[in-house]
């Protein structure tokens, strides 16, 4: 257990569906992240929230909509996705985001087990 | 864009042998981290090495860093079947210092 929980673990949706991925961390961290992992590609950073404020949107299409209601919860709302969006979506948290940290260890990421998304 | 790049892409060894994976990066760094991922699971942090450190140990793991060559290596000694996983290096990028990962090295340790 890493202290970061993602639900659902598996999701199959049609291109016209609307669904959401949920991430919850019990580590008292202040930064949360969404990464996308596709086959044979590096992990792609999608969004970053630091103290509930979005600090990074890595040119992600608008069909992905993040929400961070508090420092412990992060959502990824999905609508009108494409088959190429099928991937493992990983949520992570850290004490604080990158350059704001005071100690090196604060930049260590704790990952959830991921949500495997299949878009038909 | 990708910051770290691991080499080799895949490595297959016998149990008991040592496994060495390399990582090259492009820009200057504050630190470099190594992570492990079992198939279909999340990533787990293994070790962090600072830019002013040359070598670091943690159990059977040994990490080296050569900032002049912009490269790092991860050595797993006396490998076990349970070490079978993908291994990623990660460095910080941009003004926010977000972690960017390479494609990883897929290690297979045969019993």
PDB file of N, CA and C in Angstrom, chain A residues 5-97:
ATOM      1  N   UNK A   5      -4.839   5.737  -3.458  1.00  0.00           N
ATOM      2  CA  UNK A   5      -5.843   4.788  -3.928  1.00  0.00           C
ATOM      3  C   UNK A   5      -6.540   5.325  -5.167  1.00  0.00           C
ATOM      4  N   UNK A   6      -6.588   4.502  -6.196  1.00  0.00           N
ATOM      5  CA  UNK A   6      -7.261   4.902  -7.425  1.00  0.00           C
ATOM      6  C   UNK A   6      -8.451   3.984  -7.697  1.00  0.00           C
ATOM      7  N   UNK A   7      -9.557   4.590  -8.114  1.00  0.00           N
ATOM      8  CA  UNK A   7     -10.736   3.827  -8.522  1.00  0.00           C
ATOM      9  C   UNK A   7     -11.344   4.461  -9.763  1.00  0.00           C
ATOM     10  N   UNK A   8     -11.931   3.650 -10.666  1.00  0.00           N
ATOM     11  CA  UNK A   8     -11.863   2.193 -10.643  1.00  0.00           C
ATOM     12  C   UNK A   8     -10.503   1.701 -11.133  1.00  0.00           C
ATOM     13  N   UNK A   9     -10.206   0.450 -10.931  1.00  0.00           N
ATOM     14  CA  UNK A   9      -8.952  -0.106 -11.431  1.00  0.00           C
ATOM     15  C   UNK A   9      -9.040  -0.393 -12.921  1.00  0.00           C
ATOM     16  N   UNK A  10     -10.226  -0.712 -13.367  1.00  0.00           N
ATOM     17  CA  UNK A  10     -10.448  -0.986 -14.790  1.00  0.00           C
ATOM     18  C   UNK A  10     -11.729  -0.276 -15.231  1.00  0.00           C
ATOM     19  N   UNK A  11     -11.690   0.294 -16.434  1.00  0.00           N
ATOM     20  CA  UNK A  11     -12.860   1.000 -16.957  1.00  0.00           C
ATOM     21  C   UNK A  11     -12.907   0.810 -18.458  1.00  0.00           C
ATOM     22  N   UNK A  12     -14.077   0.400 -18.933  1.00  0.00           N
ATOM     23  CA  UNK A  12     -14.313   0.291 -20.371  1.00  0.00           C
ATOM     24  C   UNK A  12     -15.433   1.261 -20.703  1.00  0.00           C
ATOM     25  N   UNK A  13     -15.207   2.115 -21.658  1.00  0.00           N
ATOM     26  CA  UNK A  13     -16.236   3.083 -22.009  1.00  0.00           C
ATOM     27  C   UNK A  13     -16.304   3.316 -23.509  1.00  0.00           C
ATOM     28  N   UNK A  14     -17.480   3.703 -23.954  1.00  0.00           N
ATOM     29  CA  UNK A  14     -17.653   4.045 -25.346  1.00  0.00           C
ATOM     30  C   UNK A  14     -17.230   5.481 -25.578  1.00  0.00           C
ATOM     31  N   UNK A  15     -17.115   5.828 -26.825  1.00  0.00           N
ATOM     32  CA  UNK A  15     -16.616   7.156 -27.170  1.00  0.00           C
ATOM     33  C   UNK A  15     -17.578   8.264 -26.759  1.00  0.00           C
ATOM     34  N   UNK A  16     -18.847   7.925 -26.557  1.00  0.00           N
ATOM     35  CA  UNK A  16     -19.812   8.965 -26.194  1.00  0.00           C
ATOM     36  C   UNK A  16     -20.102   9.020 -24.693  1.00  0.00           C
ATOM     37  N   UNK A  17     -19.478   8.118 -23.946  1.00  0.00           N
ATOM     38  CA  UNK A  17     -19.738   8.072 -22.500  1.00  0.00           C
ATOM     39  C   UNK A  17     -19.054   9.221 -21.762  1.00  0.00           C
ATOM     40  N   UNK A  18     -19.546   9.436 -20.539  1.00  0.00           N
ATOM     41  CA  UNK A  18     -18.858  10.327 -19.600  1.00  0.00           C
ATOM     42  C   UNK A  18     -18.566   9.510 -18.348  1.00  0.00           C
ATOM     43  N   UNK A  19     -17.323   9.508 -17.957  1.00  0.00           N
ATOM     44  CA  UNK A  19     -16.932   8.777 -16.760  1.00  0.00           C
ATOM     45  C   UNK A  19     -15.891   9.604 -16.006  1.00  0.00           C
ATOM     46  N   UNK A  20     -15.599   9.152 -14.783  1.00  0.00           N
ATOM     47  CA  UNK A  20     -14.585   9.845 -13.990  1.00  0.00           C
ATOM     48  C   UNK A  20     -13.657   8.852 -13.315  1.00  0.00           C
ATOM     49  N   UNK A  21     -12.400   9.224 -13.226  1.00  0.00           N
ATOM     50  CA  UNK A  21     -11.416   8.480 -12.445  1.00  0.00           C
ATOM     51  C   UNK A  21     -11.195   9.237 -11.142  1.00  0.00           C
ATOM     52  N   UNK A  22     -11.023   8.461 -10.076  1.00  0.00           N
ATOM     53  CA  UNK A  22     -10.859   9.077  -8.755  1.00  0.00           C
ATOM     54  C   UNK A  22      -9.534   8.672  -8.145  1.00  0.00           C
ATOM     55  N   UNK A  23      -8.925   9.598  -7.452  1.00  0.00           N
ATOM     56  CA  UNK A  23      -7.676   9.334  -6.749  1.00  0.00           C
ATOM     57  C   UNK A  23      -7.773   9.949  -5.362  1.00  0.00           C
ATOM     58  N   UNK A  24      -7.346   9.199  -4.359  1.00  0.00           N
ATOM     59  CA  UNK A  24      -7.364   9.696  -2.985  1.00  0.00           C
ATOM     60  C   UNK A  24      -6.035   9.341  -2.327  1.00  0.00           C
ATOM     61  N   UNK A  25      -5.445  10.306  -1.641  1.00  0.00           N
ATOM     62  CA  UNK A  25      -4.191  10.022  -0.941  1.00  0.00           C
ATOM     63  C   UNK A  25      -4.355  10.297   0.551  1.00  0.00           C
ATOM     64  N   UNK A  26      -3.747   9.393   1.335  1.00  0.00           N
ATOM     65  CA  UNK A  26      -3.845   9.450   2.800  1.00  0.00           C
ATOM     66  C   UNK A  26      -2.484   9.779   3.416  1.00  0.00           C
ATOM     67  N   UNK A  27      -1.682  10.536   2.688  1.00  0.00           N
ATOM     68  CA  UNK A  27      -0.311  10.789   3.118  1.00  0.00           C
ATOM     69  C   UNK A  27      -0.099  12.209   3.612  1.00  0.00           C
ATOM     70  N   UNK A  28      -1.138  13.006   3.555  1.00  0.00           N
ATOM     71  CA  UNK A  28      -0.990  14.397   3.971  1.00  0.00           C
ATOM     72  C   UNK A  28      -0.189  15.230   2.992  1.00  0.00           C
ATOM     73  N   UNK A  29      -0.123  14.786   1.753  1.00  0.00           N
ATOM     74  CA  UNK A  29       0.639  15.505   0.728  1.00  0.00           C
ATOM     75  C   UNK A  29      -0.147  16.702   0.192  1.00  0.00           C
ATOM     76  N   UNK A  30       0.611  17.607  -0.439  1.00  0.00           N
ATOM     77  CA  UNK A  30      -0.015  18.810  -0.956  1.00  0.00           C
ATOM     78  C   UNK A  30      -0.023  18.908  -2.477  1.00  0.00           C
ATOM     79  N   UNK A  31       0.668  18.013  -3.128  1.00  0.00           N
ATOM     80  CA  UNK A  31       0.718  18.019  -4.596  1.00  0.00           C
ATOM     81  C   UNK A  31       0.180  16.694  -5.131  1.00  0.00           C
ATOM     82  N   UNK A  32      -0.606  16.790  -6.195  1.00  0.00           N
ATOM     83  CA  UNK A  32      -1.158  15.592  -6.826  1.00  0.00           C
ATOM     84  C   UNK A  32      -1.008  15.698  -8.336  1.00  0.00           C
ATOM     85  N   UNK A  33      -0.868  14.555  -8.970  1.00  0.00           N
ATOM     86  CA  UNK A  33      -0.498  14.486 -10.381  1.00  0.00           C
ATOM     87  C   UNK A  33      -1.332  13.439 -11.115  1.00  0.00           C
ATOM     88  N   UNK A  34      -1.597  13.705 -12.394  1.00  0.00           N
ATOM     89  CA  UNK A  34      -2.090  12.677 -13.302  1.00  0.00           C
ATOM     90  C   UNK A  34      -1.033  12.427 -14.364  1.00  0.00           C
ATOM     91  N   UNK A  35      -0.690  11.137 -14.540  1.00  0.00           N
ATOM     92  CA  UNK A  35       0.193  10.703 -15.617  1.00  0.00           C
ATOM     93  C   UNK A  35      -0.570   9.718 -16.494  1.00  0.00           C
ATOM     94  N   UNK A  36      -0.230   9.706 -17.770  1.00  0.00           N
ATOM     95  CA  UNK A  36      -0.794   8.733 -18.709  1.00  0.00           C
ATOM     96  C   UNK A  36       0.327   7.809 -19.166  1.00  0.00           C
ATOM     97  N   UNK A  37       0.069   6.502 -19.134  1.00  0.00           N
ATOM     98  CA  UNK A  37       1.069   5.538 -19.591  1.00  0.00           C
ATOM     99  C   UNK A  37       0.479   4.692 -20.715  1.00  0.00           C
ATOM    100  N   UNK A  38       0.984   4.919 -21.918  1.00  0.00           N
ATOM    101  CA  UNK A  38       0.568   4.136 -23.073  1.00  0.00           C
ATOM    102  C   UNK A  38       1.673   3.153 -23.411  1.00  0.00           C
ATOM    103  N   UNK A  39       1.306   2.128 -24.150  1.00  0.00           N
ATOM    104  CA  UNK A  39       2.282   1.105 -24.523  1.00  0.00           C
ATOM    105  C   UNK A  39       3.419   1.732 -25.324  1.00  0.00           C
ATOM    106  N   UNK A  40       4.630   1.373 -24.973  1.00  0.00           N
ATOM    107  CA  UNK A  40       5.837   1.779 -25.701  1.00  0.00           C
ATOM    108  C   UNK A  40       6.053   3.282 -25.751  1.00  0.00           C
ATOM    109  N   UNK A  41       5.492   4.000 -24.793  1.00  0.00           N
ATOM    110  CA  UNK A  41       5.717   5.440 -24.693  1.00  0.00           C
ATOM    111  C   UNK A  41       6.157   5.774 -23.275  1.00  0.00           C
ATOM    112  N   UNK A  42       6.899   6.861 -23.116  1.00  0.00           N
ATOM    113  CA  UNK A  42       7.238   7.274 -21.751  1.00  0.00           C
ATOM    114  C   UNK A  42       5.988   7.731 -21.017  1.00  0.00           C
ATOM    115  N   UNK A  43       6.045   7.713 -19.709  1.00  0.00           N
ATOM    116  CA  UNK A  43       4.945   8.295 -18.937  1.00  0.00           C
ATOM    117  C   UNK A  43       4.777   9.761 -19.335  1.00  0.00           C
ATOM    118  N   UNK A  44       3.538  10.147 -19.566  1.00  0.00           N
ATOM    119  CA  UNK A  44       3.267  11.524 -19.946  1.00  0.00           C
ATOM    120  C   UNK A  44       2.608  12.239 -18.778  1.00  0.00           C
ATOM    121  N   UNK A  45       3.231  13.320 -18.332  1.00  0.00           N
ATOM    122  CA  UNK A  45       2.618  14.139 -17.293  1.00  0.00           C
ATOM    123  C   UNK A  45       1.449  14.897 -17.908  1.00  0.00           C
ATOM    124  N   UNK A  46       0.279  14.813 -17.249  1.00  0.00           N
ATOM    125  CA  UNK A  46      -0.908  15.483 -17.781  1.00  0.00           C
ATOM    126  C   UNK A  46      -1.221  16.753 -16.983  1.00  0.00           C
ATOM    127  N   UNK A  47      -1.470  16.575 -15.705  1.00  0.00           N
ATOM    128  CA  UNK A  47      -1.872  17.696 -14.853  1.00  0.00           C
ATOM    129  C   UNK A  47      -1.156  17.623 -13.508  1.00  0.00           C
ATOM    130  N   UNK A  48      -0.953  18.813 -12.929  1.00  0.00           N
ATOM    131  CA  UNK A  48      -0.380  18.903 -11.589  1.00  0.00           C
ATOM    132  C   UNK A  48      -1.195  19.891 -10.786  1.00  0.00           C
ATOM    133  N   UNK A  49      -1.474  19.522  -9.539  1.00  0.00           N
ATOM    134  CA  UNK A  49      -2.119  20.428  -8.594  1.00  0.00           C
ATOM    135  C   UNK A  49      -1.210  20.562  -7.379  1.00  0.00           C
ATOM    136  N   UNK A  50      -1.019  21.793  -6.956  1.00  0.00           N
ATOM    137  CA  UNK A  50      -0.225  22.071  -5.764  1.00  0.00           C
ATOM    138  C   UNK A  50      -1.100  22.912  -4.837  1.00  0.00           C
ATOM    139  N   UNK A  51      -1.377  22.405  -3.650  1.00  0.00           N
ATOM    140  CA  UNK A  51      -2.302  23.088  -2.737  1.00  0.00           C
ATOM    141  C   UNK A  51      -3.621  23.430  -3.441  1.00  0.00           C
ATOM    142  N   UNK A  52      -4.170  22.459  -4.136  1.00  0.00           N
ATOM    143  CA  UNK A  52      -5.468  22.524  -4.822  1.00  0.00           C
ATOM    144  C   UNK A  52      -5.465  23.418  -6.065  1.00  0.00           C
ATOM    145  N   UNK A  53      -4.381  24.076  -6.351  1.00  0.00           N
ATOM    146  CA  UNK A  53      -4.321  24.944  -7.514  1.00  0.00           C
ATOM    147  C   UNK A  53      -3.631  24.213  -8.672  1.00  0.00           C
ATOM    148  N   UNK A  54      -4.235  24.291  -9.852  1.00  0.00           N
ATOM    149  CA  UNK A  54      -3.611  23.650 -11.005  1.00  0.00           C
ATOM    150  C   UNK A  54      -2.389  24.453 -11.423  1.00  0.00           C
ATOM    151  N   UNK A  55      -1.256  23.773 -11.470  1.00  0.00           N
ATOM    152  CA  UNK A  55      -0.009  24.433 -11.831  1.00  0.00           C
ATOM    153  C   UNK A  55       0.574  23.911 -13.137  1.00  0.00           C
ATOM    154  N   UNK A  56      -0.011  22.858 -13.674  1.00  0.00           N
ATOM    155  CA  UNK A  56       0.509  22.322 -14.929  1.00  0.00           C
ATOM    156  C   UNK A  56      -0.634  21.692 -15.718  1.00  0.00           C
ATOM    157  N   UNK A  57      -0.735  22.073 -16.969  1.00  0.00           N
ATOM    158  CA  UNK A  57      -1.611  21.413 -17.924  1.00  0.00           C
ATOM    159  C   UNK A  57      -0.733  21.192 -19.148  1.00  0.00           C
ATOM    160  N   UNK A  58      -0.321  19.953 -19.342  1.00  0.00           N
ATOM    161  CA  UNK A  58       0.680  19.653 -20.360  1.00  0.00           C
ATOM    162  C   UNK A  58       0.031  19.476 -21.732  1.00  0.00           C
ATOM    163  N   UNK A  59      -0.674  20.523 -22.173  1.00  0.00           N
ATOM    164  CA  UNK A  59      -1.325  20.500 -23.496  1.00  0.00           C
ATOM    165  C   UNK A  59      -2.253  19.305 -23.649  1.00  0.00           C
ATOM    166  N   UNK A  60      -3.021  19.046 -22.597  1.00  0.00           N
ATOM    167  CA  UNK A  60      -3.931  17.906 -22.611  1.00  0.00           C
ATOM    168  C   UNK A  60      -5.237  18.308 -23.301  1.00  0.00           C
ATOM    169  N   UNK A  61      -5.785  17.463 -24.182  1.00  0.00           N
ATOM    170  CA  UNK A  61      -7.058  17.796 -24.853  1.00  0.00           C
ATOM    171  C   UNK A  61      -8.162  18.039 -23.839  1.00  0.00           C
ATOM    172  N   UNK A  62      -9.095  18.882 -24.213  1.00  0.00           N
ATOM    173  CA  UNK A  62     -10.153  19.295 -23.283  1.00  0.00           C
ATOM    174  C   UNK A  62     -11.122  18.167 -22.946  1.00  0.00           C
ATOM    175  N   UNK A  63     -11.059  17.057 -23.658  1.00  0.00           N
ATOM    176  CA  UNK A  63     -11.915  15.918 -23.303  1.00  0.00           C
ATOM    177  C   UNK A  63     -11.475  15.286 -21.973  1.00  0.00           C
ATOM    178  N   UNK A  64     -10.319  15.689 -21.475  1.00  0.00           N
ATOM    179  CA  UNK A  64      -9.870  15.321 -20.133  1.00  0.00           C
ATOM    180  C   UNK A  64      -9.997  16.559 -19.251  1.00  0.00           C
ATOM    181  N   UNK A  65     -10.750  16.429 -18.171  1.00  0.00           N
ATOM    182  CA  UNK A  65     -10.997  17.583 -17.307  1.00  0.00           C
ATOM    183  C   UNK A  65     -10.672  17.215 -15.868  1.00  0.00           C
ATOM    184  N   UNK A  66      -9.614  17.785 -15.293  1.00  0.00           N
ATOM    185  CA  UNK A  66      -9.259  17.438 -13.917  1.00  0.00           C
ATOM    186  C   UNK A  66     -10.034  18.276 -12.911  1.00  0.00           C
ATOM    187  N   UNK A  67     -10.126  17.725 -11.705  1.00  0.00           N
ATOM    188  CA  UNK A  67     -10.758  18.462 -10.606  1.00  0.00           C
ATOM    189  C   UNK A  67     -10.048  18.090  -9.316  1.00  0.00           C
ATOM    190  N   UNK A  68      -9.729  19.091  -8.526  1.00  0.00           N
ATOM    191  CA  UNK A  68      -9.050  18.841  -7.256  1.00  0.00           C
ATOM    192  C   UNK A  68      -9.781  19.605  -6.159  1.00  0.00           C
ATOM    193  N   UNK A  69     -10.780  18.996  -5.536  1.00  0.00           N
ATOM    194  CA  UNK A  69     -11.583  19.709  -4.533  1.00  0.00           C
ATOM    195  C   UNK A  69     -10.829  19.992  -3.234  1.00  0.00           C
ATOM    196  N   UNK A  70      -9.847  19.164  -2.932  1.00  0.00           N
ATOM    197  CA  UNK A  70      -9.001  19.379  -1.754  1.00  0.00           C
ATOM    198  C   UNK A  70      -7.682  18.656  -1.972  1.00  0.00           C
ATOM    199  N   UNK A  71      -6.757  18.826  -1.062  1.00  0.00           N
ATOM    200  CA  UNK A  71      -5.411  18.270  -1.277  1.00  0.00           C
ATOM    201  C   UNK A  71      -5.368  16.757  -1.251  1.00  0.00           C
ATOM    202  N   UNK A  72      -6.450  16.109  -0.802  1.00  0.00           N
ATOM    203  CA  UNK A  72      -6.460  14.650  -0.691  1.00  0.00           C
ATOM    204  C   UNK A  72      -7.136  13.949  -1.860  1.00  0.00           C
ATOM    205  N   UNK A  73      -7.883  14.706  -2.657  1.00  0.00           N
ATOM    206  CA  UNK A  73      -8.669  14.079  -3.722  1.00  0.00           C
ATOM    207  C   UNK A  73      -8.376  14.720  -5.066  1.00  0.00           C
ATOM    208  N   UNK A  74      -8.329  13.862  -6.065  1.00  0.00           N
ATOM    209  CA  UNK A  74      -8.097  14.313  -7.435  1.00  0.00           C
ATOM    210  C   UNK A  74      -8.966  13.476  -8.349  1.00  0.00           C
ATOM    211  N   UNK A  75      -9.631  14.152  -9.270  1.00  0.00           N
ATOM    212  CA  UNK A  75     -10.484  13.459 -10.226  1.00  0.00           C
ATOM    213  C   UNK A  75     -10.003  13.756 -11.642  1.00  0.00           C
ATOM    214  N   UNK A  76     -10.320  12.840 -12.524  1.00  0.00           N
ATOM    215  CA  UNK A  76     -10.111  13.078 -13.953  1.00  0.00           C
ATOM    216  C   UNK A  76     -11.419  12.732 -14.653  1.00  0.00           C
ATOM    217  N   UNK A  77     -12.102  13.761 -15.115  1.00  0.00           N
ATOM    218  CA  UNK A  77     -13.386  13.575 -15.797  1.00  0.00           C
ATOM    219  C   UNK A  77     -13.132  13.350 -17.279  1.00  0.00           C
ATOM    220  N   UNK A  78     -13.808  12.340 -17.796  1.00  0.00           N
ATOM    221  CA  UNK A  78     -13.572  11.901 -19.171  1.00  0.00           C
ATOM    222  C   UNK A  78     -14.846  12.033 -19.991  1.00  0.00           C
ATOM    223  N   UNK A  79     -14.755  12.609 -21.172  1.00  0.00           N
ATOM    224  CA  UNK A  79     -15.937  12.671 -22.036  1.00  0.00           C
ATOM    225  C   UNK A  79     -15.517  12.723 -23.491  1.00  0.00           C
ATOM    226  N   UNK A  80     -16.306  12.025 -24.306  1.00  0.00           N
ATOM    227  CA  UNK A  80     -16.066  11.895 -25.755  1.00  0.00           C
ATOM    228  C   UNK A  80     -14.620  11.539 -26.046  1.00  0.00           C
ATOM    229  N   UNK A  81     -14.150  10.477 -25.404  1.00  0.00           N
ATOM    230  CA  UNK A  81     -12.773  10.051 -25.612  1.00  0.00           C
ATOM    231  C   UNK A  81     -12.614   9.311 -26.937  1.00  0.00           C
ATOM    232  N   UNK A  82     -11.359   9.152 -27.336  1.00  0.00           N
ATOM    233  CA  UNK A  82     -11.013   8.453 -28.553  1.00  0.00           C
ATOM    234  C   UNK A  82     -10.337   7.125 -28.202  1.00  0.00           C
ATOM    235  N   UNK A  83     -10.367   6.155 -29.097  1.00  0.00           N
ATOM    236  CA  UNK A  83      -9.701   4.873 -28.808  1.00  0.00           C
ATOM    237  C   UNK A  83      -8.225   5.038 -28.435  1.00  0.00           C
ATOM    238  N   UNK A  84      -7.556   6.030 -29.003  1.00  0.00           N
ATOM    239  CA  UNK A  84      -6.136   6.233 -28.683  1.00  0.00           C
ATOM    240  C   UNK A  84      -5.917   6.757 -27.263  1.00  0.00           C
ATOM    241  N   UNK A  85      -7.006   7.082 -26.569  1.00  0.00           N
ATOM    242  CA  UNK A  85      -6.897   7.495 -25.171  1.00  0.00           C
ATOM    243  C   UNK A  85      -6.830   6.292 -24.240  1.00  0.00           C
ATOM    244  N   UNK A  86      -7.001   5.105 -24.786  1.00  0.00           N
ATOM    245  CA  UNK A  86      -6.872   3.892 -23.977  1.00  0.00           C
ATOM    246  C   UNK A  86      -5.456   3.819 -23.432  1.00  0.00           C
ATOM    247  N   UNK A  87      -5.355   3.658 -22.113  1.00  0.00           N
ATOM    248  CA  UNK A  87      -4.039   3.683 -21.470  1.00  0.00           C
ATOM    249  C   UNK A  87      -4.212   3.389 -19.983  1.00  0.00           C
ATOM    250  N   UNK A  88      -3.094   3.329 -19.302  1.00  0.00           N
ATOM    251  CA  UNK A  88      -3.104   3.243 -17.842  1.00  0.00           C
ATOM    252  C   UNK A  88      -2.932   4.659 -17.307  1.00  0.00           C
ATOM    253  N   UNK A  89      -3.881   5.114 -16.530  1.00  0.00           N
ATOM    254  CA  UNK A  89      -3.812   6.461 -15.963  1.00  0.00           C
ATOM    255  C   UNK A  89      -3.371   6.348 -14.511  1.00  0.00           C
ATOM    256  N   UNK A  90      -2.267   6.990 -14.235  1.00  0.00           N
ATOM    257  CA  UNK A  90      -1.644   6.893 -12.923  1.00  0.00           C
ATOM    258  C   UNK A  90      -1.772   8.213 -12.172  1.00  0.00           C
ATOM    259  N   UNK A  91      -2.206   8.095 -10.947  1.00  0.00           N
ATOM    260  CA  UNK A  91      -2.251   9.249 -10.056  1.00  0.00           C
ATOM    261  C   UNK A  91      -1.050   9.158  -9.110  1.00  0.00           C
ATOM    262  N   UNK A  92      -0.501  10.285  -8.759  1.00  0.00           N
ATOM    263  CA  UNK A  92       0.613  10.311  -7.819  1.00  0.00           C
ATOM    264  C   UNK A  92       0.479  11.518  -6.904  1.00  0.00           C
ATOM    265  N   UNK A  93       1.156  11.450  -5.777  1.00  0.00           N
ATOM    266  CA  UNK A  93       1.191  12.603  -4.883  1.00  0.00           C
ATOM    267  C   UNK A  93       2.611  12.786  -4.369  1.00  0.00           C
ATOM    268  N   UNK A  94       2.898  13.988  -3.926  1.00  0.00           N
ATOM    269  CA  UNK A  94       4.169  14.276  -3.273  1.00  0.00           C
ATOM    270  C   UNK A  94       3.917  15.317  -2.202  1.00  0.00           C
ATOM    271  N   UNK A  95       4.867  15.443  -1.290  1.00  0.00           N
ATOM    272  CA  UNK A  95       4.708  16.384  -0.195  1.00  0.00           C
ATOM    273  C   UNK A  95       4.390  17.777  -0.728  1.00  0.00           C
ATOM    274  N   UNK A  96       5.146  18.152  -1.738  1.00  0.00           N
ATOM    275  CA  UNK A  96       4.949  19.457  -2.346  1.00  0.00           C
ATOM    276  C   UNK A  96       5.511  19.389  -3.750  1.00  0.00           C
ATOM    277  N   UNK A  97       5.105  20.303  -4.612  1.00  0.00           N
ATOM    278  CA  UNK A  97       5.546  20.213  -5.985  1.00  0.00           C
ATOM    279  C   UNK A  97       6.987  20.661  -6.150  1.00  0.00           C
TER     280      UNK A  97
END
